[in-house]
């Protein structure tokens, strides 16, 4: 079946972890007393960029800013659909300055940016499926931001409630495989949200908690290739059974801040 899966060329926006550190704690993964190897983080990140380019994808970069250690997690900066940019307003004060630097990049690239009035953390919680936006809430992005995003982007927004603090962003509990299917960890969601997902995606690839804790759901798919954390072996096997081609990329050093492959990857549509 993998021969029938067709990749679609993507354009990604990223930011090198030149100033990566864990200086504060804003999610259960972050422990400021844990040493961080910046050189290793950069080496792993460059491996991700190389993997994207080797599979035919375009990659643009935002210049990292000293004092903003989480700027590497570009996905949180905005969500871009049909050339419309819905920006970010971070929940944590430590991250709020990042928004302006990403907004500057988008503006200079010719994209007008809408600044949200409510807390919204970009593609961390707003996931474009090709038909509508799946929108997470519970820990970061608010429901008011869901409504605002629908008005700005002009696509239906389906709210989903996250209930496990280890999966504080939607992109840690769910990713889009292609225009027709997703992979997700059901227990990261409220009962009603699980029912919604089951109705929308009856053939979804379901992940275990072990898969999710290995950052297996913080993955990026181009419709054929799935860039996935190496430790999520069971999930990679299930994805392969559905005809996709897993491409393991190790970002374990960045996991110390609660981020992985998707967190580092903003898609420009």
PDB file of C-alpha atoms in Angstrom:
ATOM      1  CA  UNK A   1       0.000   0.000   0.000  1.00  0.00           C
ATOM      2  CA  UNK A   2       2.909   2.394   0.618  1.00  0.00           C
ATOM      3  CA  UNK A   3       3.398   2.679  -3.131  1.00  0.00           C
ATOM      4  CA  UNK A   4      -0.034   4.305  -3.361  1.00  0.00           C
ATOM      5  CA  UNK A   5       0.721   7.002  -0.771  1.00  0.00           C
ATOM      6  CA  UNK A   6       1.723  10.210  -2.508  1.00  0.00           C
ATOM      7  CA  UNK A   7       3.902  12.762  -0.710  1.00  0.00           C
ATOM      8  CA  UNK A   8       3.117  16.439  -1.066  1.00  0.00           C
ATOM      9  CA  UNK A   9       5.925  18.947  -1.122  1.00  0.00           C
ATOM     10  CA  UNK A  10       5.786  21.139   1.984  1.00  0.00           C
ATOM     11  CA  UNK A  11       7.250  24.446   3.050  1.00  0.00           C
ATOM     12  CA  UNK A  12       8.455  24.563   6.641  1.00  0.00           C
ATOM     13  CA  UNK A  13       9.571  27.390   8.906  1.00  0.00           C
ATOM     14  CA  UNK A  14      12.099  26.512  11.609  1.00  0.00           C
ATOM     15  CA  UNK A  15      14.454  28.132  14.120  1.00  0.00           C
ATOM     16  CA  UNK A  16      17.861  26.759  15.080  1.00  0.00           C
ATOM     17  CA  UNK A  17      18.251  25.886  18.800  1.00  0.00           C
ATOM     18  CA  UNK A  18      21.362  28.019  19.091  1.00  0.00           C
ATOM     19  CA  UNK A  19      20.223  29.395  22.453  1.00  0.00           C
ATOM     20  CA  UNK A  20      18.330  26.322  23.641  1.00  0.00           C
ATOM     21  CA  UNK A  21      18.125  25.842  27.407  1.00  0.00           C
ATOM     22  CA  UNK A  22      15.702  24.765  30.110  1.00  0.00           C
ATOM     23  CA  UNK A  23      15.666  27.815  32.409  1.00  0.00           C
ATOM     24  CA  UNK A  24      12.104  27.596  33.665  1.00  0.00           C
ATOM     25  CA  UNK A  25       9.339  25.025  33.938  1.00  0.00           C
ATOM     26  CA  UNK A  26       6.072  25.527  32.054  1.00  0.00           C
ATOM     27  CA  UNK A  27       5.217  21.868  31.391  1.00  0.00           C
ATOM     28  CA  UNK A  28       5.875  18.528  33.165  1.00  0.00           C
ATOM     29  CA  UNK A  29       8.855  17.744  30.919  1.00  0.00           C
ATOM     30  CA  UNK A  30      10.898  20.789  31.920  1.00  0.00           C
ATOM     31  CA  UNK A  31      13.333  20.517  34.841  1.00  0.00           C
ATOM     32  CA  UNK A  32      15.762  23.467  35.073  1.00  0.00           C
ATOM     33  CA  UNK A  33      18.200  21.375  37.133  1.00  0.00           C
ATOM     34  CA  UNK A  34      18.624  18.883  34.241  1.00  0.00           C
ATOM     35  CA  UNK A  35      21.723  19.617  32.109  1.00  0.00           C
ATOM     36  CA  UNK A  36      21.132  20.454  28.456  1.00  0.00           C
ATOM     37  CA  UNK A  37      23.650  19.728  25.706  1.00  0.00           C
ATOM     38  CA  UNK A  38      23.194  22.615  23.262  1.00  0.00           C
ATOM     39  CA  UNK A  39      25.647  21.146  20.750  1.00  0.00           C
ATOM     40  CA  UNK A  40      23.698  17.878  20.693  1.00  0.00           C
ATOM     41  CA  UNK A  41      20.406  19.743  20.367  1.00  0.00           C
ATOM     42  CA  UNK A  42      21.756  21.579  17.340  1.00  0.00           C
ATOM     43  CA  UNK A  43      23.157  18.403  15.806  1.00  0.00           C
ATOM     44  CA  UNK A  44      19.820  16.624  16.174  1.00  0.00           C
ATOM     45  CA  UNK A  45      17.908  19.626  14.837  1.00  0.00           C
ATOM     46  CA  UNK A  46      20.159  19.807  11.770  1.00  0.00           C
ATOM     47  CA  UNK A  47      19.411  16.122  11.240  1.00  0.00           C
ATOM     48  CA  UNK A  48      15.709  16.964  11.060  1.00  0.00           C
ATOM     49  CA  UNK A  49      16.321  19.738   8.537  1.00  0.00           C
ATOM     50  CA  UNK A  50      18.467  17.414   6.438  1.00  0.00           C
ATOM     51  CA  UNK A  51      15.712  14.784   6.500  1.00  0.00           C
ATOM     52  CA  UNK A  52      13.141  17.305   5.306  1.00  0.00           C
ATOM     53  CA  UNK A  53      15.327  18.493   2.462  1.00  0.00           C
ATOM     54  CA  UNK A  54      16.285  14.947   1.480  1.00  0.00           C
ATOM     55  CA  UNK A  55      12.579  14.228   1.002  1.00  0.00           C
ATOM     56  CA  UNK A  56      12.055  17.271  -1.200  1.00  0.00           C
ATOM     57  CA  UNK A  57      10.655  19.800   1.252  1.00  0.00           C
ATOM     58  CA  UNK A  58      11.490  23.506   1.403  1.00  0.00           C
ATOM     59  CA  UNK A  59      12.815  24.933   4.662  1.00  0.00           C
ATOM     60  CA  UNK A  60      12.974  28.583   5.752  1.00  0.00           C
ATOM     61  CA  UNK A  61      14.561  29.780   8.986  1.00  0.00           C
ATOM     62  CA  UNK A  62      13.906  32.452  11.582  1.00  0.00           C
ATOM     63  CA  UNK A  63      17.002  33.858  13.278  1.00  0.00           C
ATOM     64  CA  UNK A  64      17.168  32.664  16.902  1.00  0.00           C
ATOM     65  CA  UNK A  65      17.213  35.347  19.598  1.00  0.00           C
ATOM     66  CA  UNK A  66      19.349  35.208  22.753  1.00  0.00           C
ATOM     67  CA  UNK A  67      17.257  34.875  25.888  1.00  0.00           C
ATOM     68  CA  UNK A  68      14.429  33.010  24.116  1.00  0.00           C
ATOM     69  CA  UNK A  69      15.405  29.351  24.622  1.00  0.00           C
ATOM     70  CA  UNK A  70      12.077  27.934  23.389  1.00  0.00           C
ATOM     71  CA  UNK A  71      12.095  29.827  20.098  1.00  0.00           C
ATOM     72  CA  UNK A  72      13.205  26.568  18.444  1.00  0.00           C
ATOM     73  CA  UNK A  73       9.596  25.384  18.800  1.00  0.00           C
ATOM     74  CA  UNK A  74       8.436  27.229  15.707  1.00  0.00           C
ATOM     75  CA  UNK A  75       5.070  25.474  15.491  1.00  0.00           C
ATOM     76  CA  UNK A  76       3.809  27.486  18.444  1.00  0.00           C
ATOM     77  CA  UNK A  77       4.340  30.787  16.627  1.00  0.00           C
ATOM     78  CA  UNK A  78       1.285  30.718  14.357  1.00  0.00           C
ATOM     79  CA  UNK A  79      -1.008  28.675  12.169  1.00  0.00           C
ATOM     80  CA  UNK A  80      -0.973  29.397   8.441  1.00  0.00           C
ATOM     81  CA  UNK A  81      -3.839  28.372   6.146  1.00  0.00           C
ATOM     82  CA  UNK A  82      -4.317  29.633   2.577  1.00  0.00           C
ATOM     83  CA  UNK A  83      -1.681  32.303   3.161  1.00  0.00           C
ATOM     84  CA  UNK A  84      -3.489  33.707   6.208  1.00  0.00           C
ATOM     85  CA  UNK A  85      -1.399  33.863   9.367  1.00  0.00           C
ATOM     86  CA  UNK A  86      -3.092  33.609  12.744  1.00  0.00           C
ATOM     87  CA  UNK A  87      -0.324  34.465  15.185  1.00  0.00           C
ATOM     88  CA  UNK A  88       0.352  33.570  18.794  1.00  0.00           C
ATOM     89  CA  UNK A  89      -0.233  34.894  22.277  1.00  0.00           C
ATOM     90  CA  UNK A  90       1.610  32.575  24.630  1.00  0.00           C
ATOM     91  CA  UNK A  91       0.220  31.460  27.968  1.00  0.00           C
ATOM     92  CA  UNK A  92       3.627  31.691  29.657  1.00  0.00           C
ATOM     93  CA  UNK A  93       5.088  35.200  30.012  1.00  0.00           C
ATOM     94  CA  UNK A  94       8.552  33.762  29.323  1.00  0.00           C
ATOM     95  CA  UNK A  95       7.550  32.896  25.755  1.00  0.00           C
ATOM     96  CA  UNK A  96       5.503  35.943  24.803  1.00  0.00           C
ATOM     97  CA  UNK A  97       8.414  37.868  23.233  1.00  0.00           C
ATOM     98  CA  UNK A  98       8.795  35.093  20.637  1.00  0.00           C
ATOM     99  CA  UNK A  99       5.597  36.190  18.890  1.00  0.00           C
ATOM    100  CA  UNK A 100       7.020  39.498  17.703  1.00  0.00           C
ATOM    101  CA  UNK A 101      10.096  37.898  16.100  1.00  0.00           C
ATOM    102  CA  UNK A 102       7.990  35.399  14.164  1.00  0.00           C
ATOM    103  CA  UNK A 103       5.523  38.120  13.210  1.00  0.00           C
ATOM    104  CA  UNK A 104       8.421  40.143  11.827  1.00  0.00           C
ATOM    105  CA  UNK A 105       9.513  37.199   9.689  1.00  0.00           C
ATOM    106  CA  UNK A 106       6.022  36.594   8.308  1.00  0.00           C
ATOM    107  CA  UNK A 107       5.475  40.281   7.587  1.00  0.00           C
ATOM    108  CA  UNK A 108       8.804  40.612   5.787  1.00  0.00           C
ATOM    109  CA  UNK A 109       7.879  37.523   3.728  1.00  0.00           C
ATOM    110  CA  UNK A 110       4.666  39.210   2.625  1.00  0.00           C
ATOM    111  CA  UNK A 111       2.188  37.576   5.006  1.00  0.00           C
ATOM    112  CA  UNK A 112      -0.065  39.850   7.071  1.00  0.00           C
ATOM    113  CA  UNK A 113      -0.372  38.529  10.615  1.00  0.00           C
ATOM    114  CA  UNK A 114      -3.476  38.584  12.785  1.00  0.00           C
ATOM    115  CA  UNK A 115      -2.567  38.940  16.446  1.00  0.00           C
ATOM    116  CA  UNK A 116      -4.956  36.871  18.588  1.00  0.00           C
ATOM    117  CA  UNK A 117      -6.727  38.594  21.464  1.00  0.00           C
ATOM    118  CA  UNK A 118      -6.890  35.390  23.511  1.00  0.00           C
ATOM    119  CA  UNK A 119      -4.162  32.939  24.485  1.00  0.00           C
ATOM    120  CA  UNK A 120      -3.291  30.870  21.432  1.00  0.00           C
ATOM    121  CA  UNK A 121      -0.168  28.793  20.782  1.00  0.00           C
ATOM    122  CA  UNK A 122      -0.270  28.332  17.036  1.00  0.00           C
ATOM    123  CA  UNK A 123       0.033  24.883  15.520  1.00  0.00           C
ATOM    124  CA  UNK A 124       0.670  23.554  18.975  1.00  0.00           C
ATOM    125  CA  UNK A 125      -3.104  23.580  19.418  1.00  0.00           C
ATOM    126  CA  UNK A 126      -4.538  24.445  15.989  1.00  0.00           C
ATOM    127  CA  UNK A 127      -4.054  21.538  13.600  1.00  0.00           C
ATOM    128  CA  UNK A 128      -5.070  21.916   9.947  1.00  0.00           C
ATOM    129  CA  UNK A 129      -6.477  18.699   8.519  1.00  0.00           C
ATOM    130  CA  UNK A 130      -7.104  19.794   4.942  1.00  0.00           C
ATOM    131  CA  UNK A 131     -10.826  20.280   5.610  1.00  0.00           C
ATOM    132  CA  UNK A 132     -11.090  21.946   8.995  1.00  0.00           C
ATOM    133  CA  UNK A 133      -9.021  22.841  12.044  1.00  0.00           C
ATOM    134  CA  UNK A 134      -8.822  20.549  15.054  1.00  0.00           C
ATOM    135  CA  UNK A 135      -8.289  22.836  18.037  1.00  0.00           C
ATOM    136  CA  UNK A 136      -6.980  21.831  21.442  1.00  0.00           C
ATOM    137  CA  UNK A 137      -7.782  23.481  24.753  1.00  0.00           C
ATOM    138  CA  UNK A 138      -7.432  22.644  28.418  1.00  0.00           C
ATOM    139  CA  UNK A 139      -3.888  23.781  29.185  1.00  0.00           C
ATOM    140  CA  UNK A 140      -2.849  26.541  26.771  1.00  0.00           C
ATOM    141  CA  UNK A 141      -5.018  27.796  23.903  1.00  0.00           C
ATOM    142  CA  UNK A 142      -8.464  29.054  24.937  1.00  0.00           C
ATOM    143  CA  UNK A 143     -11.854  28.389  23.401  1.00  0.00           C
ATOM    144  CA  UNK A 144     -12.137  32.114  22.698  1.00  0.00           C
ATOM    145  CA  UNK A 145      -9.073  31.721  20.470  1.00  0.00           C
ATOM    146  CA  UNK A 146     -10.805  28.836  18.652  1.00  0.00           C
ATOM    147  CA  UNK A 147     -13.689  31.132  17.767  1.00  0.00           C
ATOM    148  CA  UNK A 148     -11.324  33.916  16.767  1.00  0.00           C
ATOM    149  CA  UNK A 149      -9.313  31.581  14.533  1.00  0.00           C
ATOM    150  CA  UNK A 150     -12.461  30.478  12.724  1.00  0.00           C
ATOM    151  CA  UNK A 151     -13.358  34.093  11.974  1.00  0.00           C
ATOM    152  CA  UNK A 152      -9.861  34.936  10.732  1.00  0.00           C
ATOM    153  CA  UNK A 153      -9.074  31.765   8.791  1.00  0.00           C
ATOM    154  CA  UNK A 154     -12.550  31.096   7.440  1.00  0.00           C
ATOM    155  CA  UNK A 155     -12.534  27.357   8.081  1.00  0.00           C
ATOM    156  CA  UNK A 156     -14.560  25.305  10.578  1.00  0.00           C
ATOM    157  CA  UNK A 157     -12.851  24.824  13.941  1.00  0.00           C
ATOM    158  CA  UNK A 158     -13.580  21.706  15.993  1.00  0.00           C
ATOM    159  CA  UNK A 159     -12.712  22.068  19.677  1.00  0.00           C
ATOM    160  CA  UNK A 160     -11.092  19.181  21.569  1.00  0.00           C
ATOM    161  CA  UNK A 161     -10.363  19.120  25.302  1.00  0.00           C
ATOM    162  CA  UNK A 162      -6.995  17.831  26.521  1.00  0.00           C
ATOM    163  CA  UNK A 163      -6.940  16.289  30.006  1.00  0.00           C
ATOM    164  CA  UNK A 164      -3.406  14.962  30.588  1.00  0.00           C
ATOM    165  CA  UNK A 165      -0.790  17.622  31.478  1.00  0.00           C
ATOM    166  CA  UNK A 166       1.961  15.606  29.764  1.00  0.00           C
ATOM    167  CA  UNK A 167       0.101  16.252  26.518  1.00  0.00           C
ATOM    168  CA  UNK A 168      -0.440  19.938  27.070  1.00  0.00           C
ATOM    169  CA  UNK A 169      -0.604  20.802  23.360  1.00  0.00           C
ATOM    170  CA  UNK A 170      -2.750  19.078  20.772  1.00  0.00           C
ATOM    171  CA  UNK A 171       0.334  18.332  18.675  1.00  0.00           C
ATOM    172  CA  UNK A 172       1.718  16.122  21.447  1.00  0.00           C
ATOM    173  CA  UNK A 173      -1.404  13.915  21.336  1.00  0.00           C
ATOM    174  CA  UNK A 174      -2.398  13.933  17.657  1.00  0.00           C
ATOM    175  CA  UNK A 175      -0.971  14.420  14.180  1.00  0.00           C
ATOM    176  CA  UNK A 176      -2.375  14.436  10.661  1.00  0.00           C
ATOM    177  CA  UNK A 177      -1.291  11.620   8.376  1.00  0.00           C
ATOM    178  CA  UNK A 178      -2.963  13.007   5.246  1.00  0.00           C
ATOM    179  CA  UNK A 179      -6.187  14.737   4.222  1.00  0.00           C
ATOM    180  CA  UNK A 180      -8.204  11.680   5.256  1.00  0.00           C
ATOM    181  CA  UNK A 181      -6.673  10.324   8.443  1.00  0.00           C
ATOM    182  CA  UNK A 182      -4.896  11.059  11.715  1.00  0.00           C
ATOM    183  CA  UNK A 183      -3.024   9.295  14.503  1.00  0.00           C
ATOM    184  CA  UNK A 184      -3.798  10.065  18.150  1.00  0.00           C
ATOM    185  CA  UNK A 185      -3.696   8.906  21.778  1.00  0.00           C
ATOM    186  CA  UNK A 186      -7.328   8.637  22.935  1.00  0.00           C
ATOM    187  CA  UNK A 187      -6.721   8.980  26.684  1.00  0.00           C
ATOM    188  CA  UNK A 188      -5.166  12.422  26.196  1.00  0.00           C
ATOM    189  CA  UNK A 189      -8.715  13.691  25.499  1.00  0.00           C
ATOM    190  CA  UNK A 190     -11.936  14.131  27.408  1.00  0.00           C
ATOM    191  CA  UNK A 191     -14.634  11.474  26.820  1.00  0.00           C
ATOM    192  CA  UNK A 192     -16.652  13.779  24.566  1.00  0.00           C
ATOM    193  CA  UNK A 193     -13.599  14.699  22.523  1.00  0.00           C
ATOM    194  CA  UNK A 194     -12.692  11.025  22.106  1.00  0.00           C
ATOM    195  CA  UNK A 195     -16.174  10.418  20.753  1.00  0.00           C
ATOM    196  CA  UNK A 196     -15.816  13.291  18.287  1.00  0.00           C
ATOM    197  CA  UNK A 197     -12.482  11.960  17.020  1.00  0.00           C
ATOM    198  CA  UNK A 198     -13.867   8.431  16.687  1.00  0.00           C
ATOM    199  CA  UNK A 199     -16.761   9.750  14.580  1.00  0.00           C
ATOM    200  CA  UNK A 200     -14.545  11.923  12.386  1.00  0.00           C
ATOM    201  CA  UNK A 201     -11.772   9.350  11.948  1.00  0.00           C
ATOM    202  CA  UNK A 202     -13.086   5.792  12.402  1.00  0.00           C
ATOM    203  CA  UNK A 203      -9.935   4.370  10.775  1.00  0.00           C
ATOM    204  CA  UNK A 204      -7.433   6.468  12.736  1.00  0.00           C
ATOM    205  CA  UNK A 205      -4.124   5.042  13.897  1.00  0.00           C
ATOM    206  CA  UNK A 206      -4.385   4.783  17.677  1.00  0.00           C
ATOM    207  CA  UNK A 207      -1.329   5.257  19.852  1.00  0.00           C
ATOM    208  CA  UNK A 208      -0.551   3.953  23.323  1.00  0.00           C
ATOM    209  CA  UNK A 209       0.578   6.133  26.200  1.00  0.00           C
ATOM    210  CA  UNK A 210       4.077   4.736  25.701  1.00  0.00           C
ATOM    211  CA  UNK A 211       4.012   5.922  22.063  1.00  0.00           C
ATOM    212  CA  UNK A 212       2.830   9.347  23.150  1.00  0.00           C
ATOM    213  CA  UNK A 213       5.398   9.707  25.954  1.00  0.00           C
ATOM    214  CA  UNK A 214       8.082   8.909  23.365  1.00  0.00           C
ATOM    215  CA  UNK A 215       6.877  11.976  21.398  1.00  0.00           C
ATOM    216  CA  UNK A 216       5.609   9.667  18.669  1.00  0.00           C
ATOM    217  CA  UNK A 217       2.559  11.850  18.098  1.00  0.00           C
ATOM    218  CA  UNK A 218       4.641  14.985  17.732  1.00  0.00           C
ATOM    219  CA  UNK A 219       5.283  13.854  14.176  1.00  0.00           C
ATOM    220  CA  UNK A 220       5.116  15.403  10.712  1.00  0.00           C
ATOM    221  CA  UNK A 221       3.677  13.632   7.674  1.00  0.00           C
ATOM    222  CA  UNK A 222       3.886  14.676   4.028  1.00  0.00           C
ATOM    223  CA  UNK A 223       1.204  12.153   3.073  1.00  0.00           C
ATOM    224  CA  UNK A 224       3.669   9.319   2.559  1.00  0.00           C
ATOM    225  CA  UNK A 225       6.700   9.861   4.794  1.00  0.00           C
ATOM    226  CA  UNK A 226       6.177  10.231   8.538  1.00  0.00           C
ATOM    227  CA  UNK A 227       9.020  11.948  10.377  1.00  0.00           C
ATOM    228  CA  UNK A 228       8.764  10.300  13.778  1.00  0.00           C
ATOM    229  CA  UNK A 229      10.675   9.872  17.055  1.00  0.00           C
ATOM    230  CA  UNK A 230      12.758   6.645  16.978  1.00  0.00           C
ATOM    231  CA  UNK A 231      11.592   5.446  20.392  1.00  0.00           C
ATOM    232  CA  UNK A 232       7.970   5.316  19.204  1.00  0.00           C
ATOM    233  CA  UNK A 233       8.639   1.940  17.595  1.00  0.00           C
ATOM    234  CA  UNK A 234       5.158   0.480  18.045  1.00  0.00           C
ATOM    235  CA  UNK A 235       3.492   3.543  16.563  1.00  0.00           C
ATOM    236  CA  UNK A 236       5.931   3.578  13.643  1.00  0.00           C
ATOM    237  CA  UNK A 237       5.027  -0.054  12.963  1.00  0.00           C
ATOM    238  CA  UNK A 238       1.295   0.740  12.987  1.00  0.00           C
ATOM    239  CA  UNK A 239       1.833   3.709  10.690  1.00  0.00           C
ATOM    240  CA  UNK A 240       3.761   1.461   8.306  1.00  0.00           C
ATOM    241  CA  UNK A 241       0.910  -1.071   8.361  1.00  0.00           C
ATOM    242  CA  UNK A 242      -1.334   1.704   7.065  1.00  0.00           C
ATOM    243  CA  UNK A 243       0.975   2.266   4.107  1.00  0.00           C
ATOM    244  CA  UNK A 244       3.090   5.198   5.312  1.00  0.00           C
ATOM    245  CA  UNK A 245       6.877   5.231   5.445  1.00  0.00           C
ATOM    246  CA  UNK A 246       8.353   6.069   8.866  1.00  0.00           C
ATOM    247  CA  UNK A 247      11.436   8.298   8.838  1.00  0.00           C
ATOM    248  CA  UNK A 248      12.987   8.181  12.330  1.00  0.00           C
ATOM    249  CA  UNK A 249      14.523  11.467  13.522  1.00  0.00           C
ATOM    250  CA  UNK A 250      15.995  11.738  17.003  1.00  0.00           C
ATOM    251  CA  UNK A 251      15.297  15.011  18.840  1.00  0.00           C
ATOM    252  CA  UNK A 252      15.679  13.549  22.315  1.00  0.00           C
ATOM    253  CA  UNK A 253      17.673  16.523  23.643  1.00  0.00           C
ATOM    254  CA  UNK A 254      14.783  18.829  22.780  1.00  0.00           C
ATOM    255  CA  UNK A 255      12.381  16.504  24.591  1.00  0.00           C
ATOM    256  CA  UNK A 256      13.829  17.949  27.801  1.00  0.00           C
ATOM    257  CA  UNK A 257      11.785  21.081  27.077  1.00  0.00           C
ATOM    258  CA  UNK A 258       8.666  19.126  26.100  1.00  0.00           C
ATOM    259  CA  UNK A 259       9.068  19.411  22.337  1.00  0.00           C
ATOM    260  CA  UNK A 260       9.811  17.202  19.367  1.00  0.00           C
ATOM    261  CA  UNK A 261       9.651  17.080  15.586  1.00  0.00           C
ATOM    262  CA  UNK A 262       6.328  18.857  15.055  1.00  0.00           C
ATOM    263  CA  UNK A 263       7.040  21.434  17.764  1.00  0.00           C
ATOM    264  CA  UNK A 264      10.104  22.453  15.732  1.00  0.00           C
ATOM    265  CA  UNK A 265       8.151  22.698  12.481  1.00  0.00           C
ATOM    266  CA  UNK A 266       5.780  25.426  11.352  1.00  0.00           C
ATOM    267  CA  UNK A 267       4.096  24.670   8.029  1.00  0.00           C
ATOM    268  CA  UNK A 268       3.413  27.504   5.606  1.00  0.00           C
ATOM    269  CA  UNK A 269       0.438  26.722   3.410  1.00  0.00           C
TER     270      UNK A 269
END
